[in-house]
GROMACS .gro file of C-alpha atoms in nm:
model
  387
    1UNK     CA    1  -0.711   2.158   2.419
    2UNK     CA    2  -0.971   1.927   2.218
    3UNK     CA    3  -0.803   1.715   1.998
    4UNK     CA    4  -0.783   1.761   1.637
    5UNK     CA    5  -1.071   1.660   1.361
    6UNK     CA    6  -0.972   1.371   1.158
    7UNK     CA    7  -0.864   1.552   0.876
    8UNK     CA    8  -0.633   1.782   1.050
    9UNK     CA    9  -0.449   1.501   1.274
   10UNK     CA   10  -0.424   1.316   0.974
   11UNK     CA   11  -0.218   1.585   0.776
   12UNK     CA   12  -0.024   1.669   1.074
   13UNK     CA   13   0.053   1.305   1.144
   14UNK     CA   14   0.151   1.293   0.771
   15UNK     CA   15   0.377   1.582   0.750
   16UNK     CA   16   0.572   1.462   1.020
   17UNK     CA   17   0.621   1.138   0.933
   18UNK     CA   18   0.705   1.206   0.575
   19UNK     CA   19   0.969   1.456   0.723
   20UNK     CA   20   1.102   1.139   0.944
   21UNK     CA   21   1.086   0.948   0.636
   22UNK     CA   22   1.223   1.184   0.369
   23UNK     CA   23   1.490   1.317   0.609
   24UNK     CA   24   1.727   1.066   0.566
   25UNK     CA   25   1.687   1.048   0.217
   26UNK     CA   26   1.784   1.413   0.155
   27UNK     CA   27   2.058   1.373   0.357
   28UNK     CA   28   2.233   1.071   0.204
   29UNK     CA   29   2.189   1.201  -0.088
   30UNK     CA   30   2.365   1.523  -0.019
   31UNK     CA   31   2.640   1.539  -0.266
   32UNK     CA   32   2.886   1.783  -0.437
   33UNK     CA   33   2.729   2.028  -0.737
   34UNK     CA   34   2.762   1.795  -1.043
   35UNK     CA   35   2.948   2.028  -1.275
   36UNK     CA   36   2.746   2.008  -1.594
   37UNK     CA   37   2.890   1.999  -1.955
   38UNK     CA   38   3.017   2.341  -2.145
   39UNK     CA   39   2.943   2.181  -2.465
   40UNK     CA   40   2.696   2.345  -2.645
   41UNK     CA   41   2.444   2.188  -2.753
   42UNK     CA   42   2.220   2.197  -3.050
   43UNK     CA   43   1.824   2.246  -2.988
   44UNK     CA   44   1.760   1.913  -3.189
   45UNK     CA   45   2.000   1.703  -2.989
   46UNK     CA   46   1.836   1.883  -2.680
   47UNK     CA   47   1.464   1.752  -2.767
   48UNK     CA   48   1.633   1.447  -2.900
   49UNK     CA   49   1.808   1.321  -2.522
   50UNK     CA   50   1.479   1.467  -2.379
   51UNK     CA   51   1.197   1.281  -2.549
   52UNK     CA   52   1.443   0.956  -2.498
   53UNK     CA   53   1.499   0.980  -2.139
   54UNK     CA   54   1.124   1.037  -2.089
   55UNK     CA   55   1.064   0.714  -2.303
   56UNK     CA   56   1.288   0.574  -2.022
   57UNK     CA   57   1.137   0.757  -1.744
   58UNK     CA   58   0.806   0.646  -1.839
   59UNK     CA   59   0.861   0.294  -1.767
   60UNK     CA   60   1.117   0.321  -1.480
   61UNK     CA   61   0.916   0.535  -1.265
   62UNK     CA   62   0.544   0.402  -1.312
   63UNK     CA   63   0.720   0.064  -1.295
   64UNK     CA   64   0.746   0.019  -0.889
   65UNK     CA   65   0.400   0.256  -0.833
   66UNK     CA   66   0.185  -0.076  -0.801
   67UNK     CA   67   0.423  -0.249  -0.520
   68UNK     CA   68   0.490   0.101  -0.374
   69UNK     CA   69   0.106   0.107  -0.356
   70UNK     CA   70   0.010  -0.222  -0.204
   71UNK     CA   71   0.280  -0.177   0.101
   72UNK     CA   72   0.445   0.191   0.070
   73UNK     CA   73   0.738   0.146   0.316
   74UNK     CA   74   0.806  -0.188   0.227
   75UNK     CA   75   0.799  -0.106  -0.165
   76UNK     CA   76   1.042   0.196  -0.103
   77UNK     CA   77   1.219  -0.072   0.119
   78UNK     CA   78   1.262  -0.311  -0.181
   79UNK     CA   79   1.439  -0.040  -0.403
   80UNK     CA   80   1.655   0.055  -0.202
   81UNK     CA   81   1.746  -0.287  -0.164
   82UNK     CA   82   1.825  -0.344  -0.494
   83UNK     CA   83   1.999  -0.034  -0.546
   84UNK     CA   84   2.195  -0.145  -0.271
   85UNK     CA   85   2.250  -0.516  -0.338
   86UNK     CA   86   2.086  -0.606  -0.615
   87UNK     CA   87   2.410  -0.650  -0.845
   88UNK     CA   88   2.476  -0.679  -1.222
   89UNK     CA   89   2.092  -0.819  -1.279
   90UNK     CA   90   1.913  -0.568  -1.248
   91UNK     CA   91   1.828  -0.327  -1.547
   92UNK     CA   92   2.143  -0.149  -1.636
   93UNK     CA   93   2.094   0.233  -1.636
   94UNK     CA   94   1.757   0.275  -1.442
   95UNK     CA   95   1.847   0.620  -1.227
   96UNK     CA   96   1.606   0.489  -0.983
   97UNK     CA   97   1.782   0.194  -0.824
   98UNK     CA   98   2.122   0.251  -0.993
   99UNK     CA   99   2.446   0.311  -0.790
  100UNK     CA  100   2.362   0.676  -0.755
  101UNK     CA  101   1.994   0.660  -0.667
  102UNK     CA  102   1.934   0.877  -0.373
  103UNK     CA  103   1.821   0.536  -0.248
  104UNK     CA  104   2.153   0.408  -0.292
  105UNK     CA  105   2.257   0.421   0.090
  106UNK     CA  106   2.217   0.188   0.389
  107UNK     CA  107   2.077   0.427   0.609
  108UNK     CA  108   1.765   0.504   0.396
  109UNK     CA  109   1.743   0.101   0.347
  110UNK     CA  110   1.756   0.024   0.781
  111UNK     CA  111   1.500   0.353   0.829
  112UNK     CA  112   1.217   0.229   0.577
  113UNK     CA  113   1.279  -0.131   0.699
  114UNK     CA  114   1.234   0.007   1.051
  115UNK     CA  115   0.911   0.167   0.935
  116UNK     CA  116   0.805  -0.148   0.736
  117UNK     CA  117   0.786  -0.332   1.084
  118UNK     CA  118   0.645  -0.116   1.270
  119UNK     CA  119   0.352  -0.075   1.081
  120UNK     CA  120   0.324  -0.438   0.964
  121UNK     CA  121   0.317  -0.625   1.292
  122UNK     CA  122   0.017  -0.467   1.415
  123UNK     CA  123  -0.162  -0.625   1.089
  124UNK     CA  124  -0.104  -0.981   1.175
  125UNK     CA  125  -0.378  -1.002   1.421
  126UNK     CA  126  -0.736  -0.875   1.464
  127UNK     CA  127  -0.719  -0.710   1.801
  128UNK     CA  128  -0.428  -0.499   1.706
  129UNK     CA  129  -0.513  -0.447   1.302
  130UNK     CA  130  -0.774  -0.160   1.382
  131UNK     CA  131  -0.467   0.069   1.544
  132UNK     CA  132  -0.267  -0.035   1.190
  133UNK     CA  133  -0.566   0.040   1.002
  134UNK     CA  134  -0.594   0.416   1.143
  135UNK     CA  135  -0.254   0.525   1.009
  136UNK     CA  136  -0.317   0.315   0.687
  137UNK     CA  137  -0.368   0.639   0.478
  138UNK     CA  138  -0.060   0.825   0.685
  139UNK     CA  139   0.132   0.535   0.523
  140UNK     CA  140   0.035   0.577   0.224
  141UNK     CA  141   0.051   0.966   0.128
  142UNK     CA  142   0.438   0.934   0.334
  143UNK     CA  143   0.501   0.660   0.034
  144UNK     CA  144   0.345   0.945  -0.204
  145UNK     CA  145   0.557   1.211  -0.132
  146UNK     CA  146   0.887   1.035  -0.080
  147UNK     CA  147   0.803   0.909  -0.423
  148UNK     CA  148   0.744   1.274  -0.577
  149UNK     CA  149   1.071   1.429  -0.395
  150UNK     CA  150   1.323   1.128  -0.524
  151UNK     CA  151   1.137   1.182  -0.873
  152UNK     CA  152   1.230   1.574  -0.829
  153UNK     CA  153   1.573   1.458  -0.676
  154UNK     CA  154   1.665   1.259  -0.963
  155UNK     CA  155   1.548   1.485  -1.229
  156UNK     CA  156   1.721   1.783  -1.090
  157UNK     CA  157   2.058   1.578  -1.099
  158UNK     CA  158   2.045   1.515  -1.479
  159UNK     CA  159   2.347   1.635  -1.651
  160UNK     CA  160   2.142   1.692  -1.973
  161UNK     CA  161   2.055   2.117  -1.998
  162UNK     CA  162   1.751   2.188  -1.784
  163UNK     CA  163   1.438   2.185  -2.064
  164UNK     CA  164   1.097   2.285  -1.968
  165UNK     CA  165   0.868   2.140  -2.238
  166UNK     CA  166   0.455   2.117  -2.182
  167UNK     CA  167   0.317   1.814  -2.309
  168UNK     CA  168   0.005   1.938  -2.152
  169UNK     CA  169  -0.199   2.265  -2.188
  170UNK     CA  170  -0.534   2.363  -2.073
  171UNK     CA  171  -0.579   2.761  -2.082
  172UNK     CA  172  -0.361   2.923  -1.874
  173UNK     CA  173  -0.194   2.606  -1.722
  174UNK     CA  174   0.086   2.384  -1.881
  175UNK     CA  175   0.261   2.097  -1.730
  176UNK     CA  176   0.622   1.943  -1.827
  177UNK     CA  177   0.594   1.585  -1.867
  178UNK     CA  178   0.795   1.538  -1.521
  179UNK     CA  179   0.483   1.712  -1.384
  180UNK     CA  180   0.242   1.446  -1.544
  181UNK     CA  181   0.420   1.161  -1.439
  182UNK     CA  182   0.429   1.296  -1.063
  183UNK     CA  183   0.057   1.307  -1.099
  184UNK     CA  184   0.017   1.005  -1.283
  185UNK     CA  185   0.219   0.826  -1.000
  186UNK     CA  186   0.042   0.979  -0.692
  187UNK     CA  187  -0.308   0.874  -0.860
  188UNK     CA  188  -0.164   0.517  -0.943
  189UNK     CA  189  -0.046   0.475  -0.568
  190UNK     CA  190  -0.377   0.629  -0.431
  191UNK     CA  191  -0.584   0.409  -0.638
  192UNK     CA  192  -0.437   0.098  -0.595
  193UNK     CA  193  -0.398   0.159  -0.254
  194UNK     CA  194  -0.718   0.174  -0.119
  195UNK     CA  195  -0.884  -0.059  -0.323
  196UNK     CA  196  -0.628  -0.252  -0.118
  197UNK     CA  197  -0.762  -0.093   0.231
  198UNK     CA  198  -1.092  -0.213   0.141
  199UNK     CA  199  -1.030  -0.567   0.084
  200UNK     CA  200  -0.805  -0.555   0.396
  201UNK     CA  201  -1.089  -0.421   0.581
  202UNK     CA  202  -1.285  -0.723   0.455
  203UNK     CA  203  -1.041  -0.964   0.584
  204UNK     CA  204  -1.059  -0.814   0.933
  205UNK     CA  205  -1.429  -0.909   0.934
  206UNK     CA  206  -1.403  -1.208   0.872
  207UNK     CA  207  -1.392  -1.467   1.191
  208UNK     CA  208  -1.138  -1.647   1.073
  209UNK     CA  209  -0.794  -1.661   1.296
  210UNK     CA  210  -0.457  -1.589   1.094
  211UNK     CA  211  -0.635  -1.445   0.796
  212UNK     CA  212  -0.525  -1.134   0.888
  213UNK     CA  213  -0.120  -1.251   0.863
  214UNK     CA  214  -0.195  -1.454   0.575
  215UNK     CA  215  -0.282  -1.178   0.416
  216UNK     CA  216   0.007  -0.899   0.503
  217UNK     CA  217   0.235  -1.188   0.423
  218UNK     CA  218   0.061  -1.260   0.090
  219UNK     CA  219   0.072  -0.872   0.032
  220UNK     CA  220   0.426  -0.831   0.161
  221UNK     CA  221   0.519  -1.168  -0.126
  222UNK     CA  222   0.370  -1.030  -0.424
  223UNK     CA  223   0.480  -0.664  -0.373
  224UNK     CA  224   0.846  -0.860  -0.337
  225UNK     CA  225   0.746  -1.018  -0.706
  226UNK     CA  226   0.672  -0.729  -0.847
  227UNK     CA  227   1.042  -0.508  -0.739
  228UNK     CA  228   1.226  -0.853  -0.856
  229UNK     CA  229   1.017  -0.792  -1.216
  230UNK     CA  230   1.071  -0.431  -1.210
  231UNK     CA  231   1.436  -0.461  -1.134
  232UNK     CA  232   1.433  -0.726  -1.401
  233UNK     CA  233   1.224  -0.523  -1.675
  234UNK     CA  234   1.084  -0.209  -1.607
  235UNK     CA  235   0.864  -0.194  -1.906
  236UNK     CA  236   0.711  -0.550  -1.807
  237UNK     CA  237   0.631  -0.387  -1.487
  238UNK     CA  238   0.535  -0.063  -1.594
  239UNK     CA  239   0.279  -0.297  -1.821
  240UNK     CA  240   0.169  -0.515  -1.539
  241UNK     CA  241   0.124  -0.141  -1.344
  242UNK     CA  242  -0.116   0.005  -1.562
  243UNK     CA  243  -0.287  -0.313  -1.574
  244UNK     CA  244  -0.303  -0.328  -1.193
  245UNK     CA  245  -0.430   0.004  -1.209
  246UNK     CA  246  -0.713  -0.027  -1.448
  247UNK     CA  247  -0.854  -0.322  -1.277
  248UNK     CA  248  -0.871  -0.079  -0.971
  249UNK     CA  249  -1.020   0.201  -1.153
  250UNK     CA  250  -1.323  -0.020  -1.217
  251UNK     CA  251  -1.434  -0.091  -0.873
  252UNK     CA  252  -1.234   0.266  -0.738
  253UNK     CA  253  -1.574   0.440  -0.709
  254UNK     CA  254  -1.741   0.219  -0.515
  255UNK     CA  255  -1.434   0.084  -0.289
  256UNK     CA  256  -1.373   0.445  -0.208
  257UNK     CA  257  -1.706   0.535  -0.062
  258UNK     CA  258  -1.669   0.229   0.190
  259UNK     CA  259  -1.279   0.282   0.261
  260UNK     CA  260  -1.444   0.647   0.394
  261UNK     CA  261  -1.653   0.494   0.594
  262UNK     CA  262  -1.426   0.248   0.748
  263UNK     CA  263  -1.166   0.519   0.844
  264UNK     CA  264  -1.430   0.732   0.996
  265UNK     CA  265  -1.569   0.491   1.201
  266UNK     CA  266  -1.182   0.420   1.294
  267UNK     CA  267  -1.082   0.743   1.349
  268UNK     CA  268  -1.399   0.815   1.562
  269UNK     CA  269  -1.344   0.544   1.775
  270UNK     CA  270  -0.997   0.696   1.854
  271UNK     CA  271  -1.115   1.026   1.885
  272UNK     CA  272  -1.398   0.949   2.131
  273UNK     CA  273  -1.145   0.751   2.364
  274UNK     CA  274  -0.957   1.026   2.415
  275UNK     CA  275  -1.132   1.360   2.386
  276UNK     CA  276  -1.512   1.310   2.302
  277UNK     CA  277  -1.643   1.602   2.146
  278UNK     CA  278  -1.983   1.783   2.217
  279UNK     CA  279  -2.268   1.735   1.951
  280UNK     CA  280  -2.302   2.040   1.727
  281UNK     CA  281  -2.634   1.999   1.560
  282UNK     CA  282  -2.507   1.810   1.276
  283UNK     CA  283  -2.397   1.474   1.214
  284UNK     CA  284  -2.160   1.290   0.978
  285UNK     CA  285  -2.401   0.975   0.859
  286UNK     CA  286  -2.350   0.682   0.564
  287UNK     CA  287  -2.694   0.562   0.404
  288UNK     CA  288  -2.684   0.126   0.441
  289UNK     CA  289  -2.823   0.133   0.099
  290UNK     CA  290  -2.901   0.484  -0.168
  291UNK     CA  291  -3.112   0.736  -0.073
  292UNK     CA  292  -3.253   0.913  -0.416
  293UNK     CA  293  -2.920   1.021  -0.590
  294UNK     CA  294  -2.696   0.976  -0.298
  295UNK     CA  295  -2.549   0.625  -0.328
  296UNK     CA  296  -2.499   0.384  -0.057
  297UNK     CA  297  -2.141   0.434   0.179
  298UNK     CA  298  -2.155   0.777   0.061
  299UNK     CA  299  -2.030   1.046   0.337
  300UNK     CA  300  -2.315   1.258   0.397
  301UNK     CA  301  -2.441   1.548   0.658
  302UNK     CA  302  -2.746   1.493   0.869
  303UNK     CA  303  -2.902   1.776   1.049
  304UNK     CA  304  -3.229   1.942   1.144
  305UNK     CA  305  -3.468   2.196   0.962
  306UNK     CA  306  -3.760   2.365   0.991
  307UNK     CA  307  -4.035   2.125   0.809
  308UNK     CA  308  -3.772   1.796   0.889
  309UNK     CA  309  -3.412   1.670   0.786
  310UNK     CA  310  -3.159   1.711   0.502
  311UNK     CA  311  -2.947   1.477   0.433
  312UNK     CA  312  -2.662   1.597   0.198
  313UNK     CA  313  -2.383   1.494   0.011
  314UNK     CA  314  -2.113   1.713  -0.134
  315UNK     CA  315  -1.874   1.544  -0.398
  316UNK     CA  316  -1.568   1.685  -0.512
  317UNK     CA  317  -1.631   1.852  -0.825
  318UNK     CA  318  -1.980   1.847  -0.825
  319UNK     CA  319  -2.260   2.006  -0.719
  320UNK     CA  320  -2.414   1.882  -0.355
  321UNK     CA  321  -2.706   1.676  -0.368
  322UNK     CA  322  -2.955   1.700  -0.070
  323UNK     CA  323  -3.263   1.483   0.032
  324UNK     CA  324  -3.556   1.611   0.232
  325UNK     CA  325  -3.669   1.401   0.494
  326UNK     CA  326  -4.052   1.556   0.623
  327UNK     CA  327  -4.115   1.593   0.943
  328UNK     CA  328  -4.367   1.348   0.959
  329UNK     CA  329  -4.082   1.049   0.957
  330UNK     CA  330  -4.028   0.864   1.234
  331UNK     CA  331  -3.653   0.839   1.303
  332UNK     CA  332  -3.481   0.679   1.581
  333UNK     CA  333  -3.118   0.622   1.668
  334UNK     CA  334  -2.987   0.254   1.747
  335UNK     CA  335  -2.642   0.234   1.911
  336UNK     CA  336  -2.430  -0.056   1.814
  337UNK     CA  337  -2.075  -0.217   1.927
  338UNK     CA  338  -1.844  -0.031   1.667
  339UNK     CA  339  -2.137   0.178   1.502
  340UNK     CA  340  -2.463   0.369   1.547
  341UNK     CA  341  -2.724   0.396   1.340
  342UNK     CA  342  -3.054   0.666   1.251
  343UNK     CA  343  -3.341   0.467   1.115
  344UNK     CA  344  -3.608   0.654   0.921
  345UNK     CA  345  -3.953   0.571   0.747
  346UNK     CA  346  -4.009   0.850   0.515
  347UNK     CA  347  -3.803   0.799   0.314
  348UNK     CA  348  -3.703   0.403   0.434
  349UNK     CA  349  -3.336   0.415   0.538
  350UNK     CA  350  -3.082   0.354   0.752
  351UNK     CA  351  -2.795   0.621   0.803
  352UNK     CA  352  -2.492   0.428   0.965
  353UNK     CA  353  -2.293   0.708   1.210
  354UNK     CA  354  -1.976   0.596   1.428
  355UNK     CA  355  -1.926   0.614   1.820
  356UNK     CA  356  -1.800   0.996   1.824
  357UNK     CA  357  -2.082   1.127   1.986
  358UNK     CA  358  -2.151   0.784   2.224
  359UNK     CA  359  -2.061   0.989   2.522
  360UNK     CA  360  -2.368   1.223   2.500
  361UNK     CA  361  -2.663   1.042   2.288
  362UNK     CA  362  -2.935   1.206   2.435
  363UNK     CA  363  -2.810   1.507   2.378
  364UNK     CA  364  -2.743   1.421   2.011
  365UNK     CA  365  -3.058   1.314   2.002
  366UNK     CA  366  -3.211   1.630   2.106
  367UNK     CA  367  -3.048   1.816   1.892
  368UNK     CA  368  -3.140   1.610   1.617
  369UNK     CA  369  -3.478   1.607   1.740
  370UNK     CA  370  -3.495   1.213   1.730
  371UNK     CA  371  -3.552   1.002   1.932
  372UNK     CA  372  -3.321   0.723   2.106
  373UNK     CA  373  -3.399   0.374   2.137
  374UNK     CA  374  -3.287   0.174   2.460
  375UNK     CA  375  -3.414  -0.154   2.306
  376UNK     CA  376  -3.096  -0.442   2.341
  377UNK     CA  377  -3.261  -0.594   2.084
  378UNK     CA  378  -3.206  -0.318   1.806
  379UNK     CA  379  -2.808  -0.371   1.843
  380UNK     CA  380  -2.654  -0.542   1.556
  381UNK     CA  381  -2.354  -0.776   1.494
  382UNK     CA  382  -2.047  -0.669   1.385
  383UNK     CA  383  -2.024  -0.806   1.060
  384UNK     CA  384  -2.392  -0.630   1.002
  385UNK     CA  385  -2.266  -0.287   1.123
  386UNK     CA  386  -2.015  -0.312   0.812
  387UNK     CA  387  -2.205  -0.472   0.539
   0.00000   0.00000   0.00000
């Protein structure tokens, strides 16, 4: 049985650890049906305890997103801390780490510590940070949707009568403002978080020994800060937060494109030591530097046509963008220590490609119809390979 693409292993990986992780949230937090007021209750004073607990909400749940995002078990490790033993000063009344927070139980506290180890000591040192590195993003959507199920845990154990109201319509679709936040919350955490994978990446280039654990422990200290100031002030944190985030949003774009490129070229590394796949006629490439409209770092397919190459990218919610590369370029593919590389004339580029196919070059390169160079000389230093 082959093993899985990228993309698929990932989301498996993900669902299972989130159900490790989540599982022993939903079960300390198993509880009695909270018998719920017969009062009735006017529609004013309804909206009136609704728009004031989302005032609250706002700041107590974007409040820990930043912290949450720069180390996800460790963040979710934190708040359950303090709901367990942070005391009389903390906030009073913040449903997230109070004394019934579903986080509010050592067994949720020891499992995300547990977790927090485990995928912290393989960052302290540069042989062992590329394994880390590979479940990075696993890390990080498990953070995400333990986040969004204690936000849907908490809500749904409000004793105030259950209100739908949209703060948001476009067409068809509405969402309540516990909908927005969720999604406000996942994008801060994404975000944040790999802007954070790319200058981690970074650090692992660099030949300098310790940098690595100076780094996770610098990380590990100022996610620390920023619980102690949430559990302090939520609304200084939730400030600090969206300032965090906007800083992030500026570079997002082009962090983004290269945190692609370094988990493909991790991931393919994996893949290729333990079930190399055949060549298919395509191939997965990253342009050094832009090609036309397609911007450096950007994930791209390479294949063959009848009068030369196409090289395409497909965004999101755009419309693909392809280059056509004649057939009277000369291309060539250069095989490196952690990378490979397609170097054309016509246009002048360099298409960076990771070690999935290193197993069967030739006949890659026959089915790329390029050629394959077996010049020493053309392989390139790490550092270059990543630049």
């Amino acid at each position: 049985m082959s093993f899985l693409p990228p993309k698929s292993a990932l989301t498996g990986l993900t669902l299972v650890l989130t159900a490790c992780v989540v599982g022993p949230v939903l079960a300390a937090t198993a509880s009695p049906q909270v018998i719920r007021s017969q009062t009735p209750i006017s529609e004013s004073e309804i909206v009136a305890a609704h728009q004031f607990g989302q005032t609250l909400s706002i700041a107590e749940w974007l409040g820990p997103m930043a912290p949450v995002a720069l180390s996800p078990f460790f963040g979710i490790t934190c708040l359950s801390g303090l709901s367990l033993f942070g005391g009389g000063w903390i906030a009073q009344g913040n449903p997230l780490i109070g004394g019934h927070s579903p986080l509010h139980n050592p067994a949720v506290f020891w499992t995300f510590l547990s977790l927090t180890i485990l995928t912290s000591v393989p960052r302290l040192t540069k042989v062992s940070k590329p394994f880390a590195q590979a479940v990075d993003q696993m890390e990080a959507w498990s953070g995400i949707i333990t986040m969004l199920v204690l936000k849907v845990m908490i809500s749904s154990s409000s004793d105030v009568a259950e209100v739908t109201v949209p703060v948001a319509q476009m067409g068809l679709i509405s969402m309540s403002s516990d909908a927005v936040l969720m999604l406000a919350a996942a994008i801060n955490i994404f975000v944040i978080n790999a802007v954070k994978f790319f200058f981690e990446v970074l650090i692992w280039l660099t030949p300098i020994p310790f940098l690595d654990a100076v780094f996770e422990c610098c990380n590990k200290a100022i996610c620390a800060a920023l619980m102690v100031l949430y559990a302090w002030s939520p609304a200084a944190a939730a400030t600090l937060n969206c300032c965090l985030f906007f800083v992030a949003m500026l570079i997002f774009g082009w962090a983004y494109r290269r945190e692609i490129f370094f988990r493909t070229m991790l991931f393919d590394a994996l893949r290729a030591a333990l079930n190399p796949p055949k060549p298919d006629g395509t191939l997965v490439v990253f342009p050094v530097a832009a090609v036309g409209p397609i911007k450096a770092r950007s994930k791209c397919t390479f294949r063959p046509t009848a009068d030369g190459w196409t090289l395409t990218y497909e965004p999101w919610f755009r419309r693909a963008v392809s280059v056509a590369v004649p057939a009277t370029s000369c291309l060539e593919i250069r095989s490196g220590f952690l990378s490979n590389q397609v170097t054309m004339t016509e246009p002048k580029a360099e298409l960076t490609f990771s070690r999935l196919f290193n197993a069967s070059l030739p006949e890659l390169a026959a089915g790329l119809k390029v050629s394959l160079s077996h010049d020493p000389a053309a392989n390139r230093a790490i550092k270059s390979e990543f630049a």
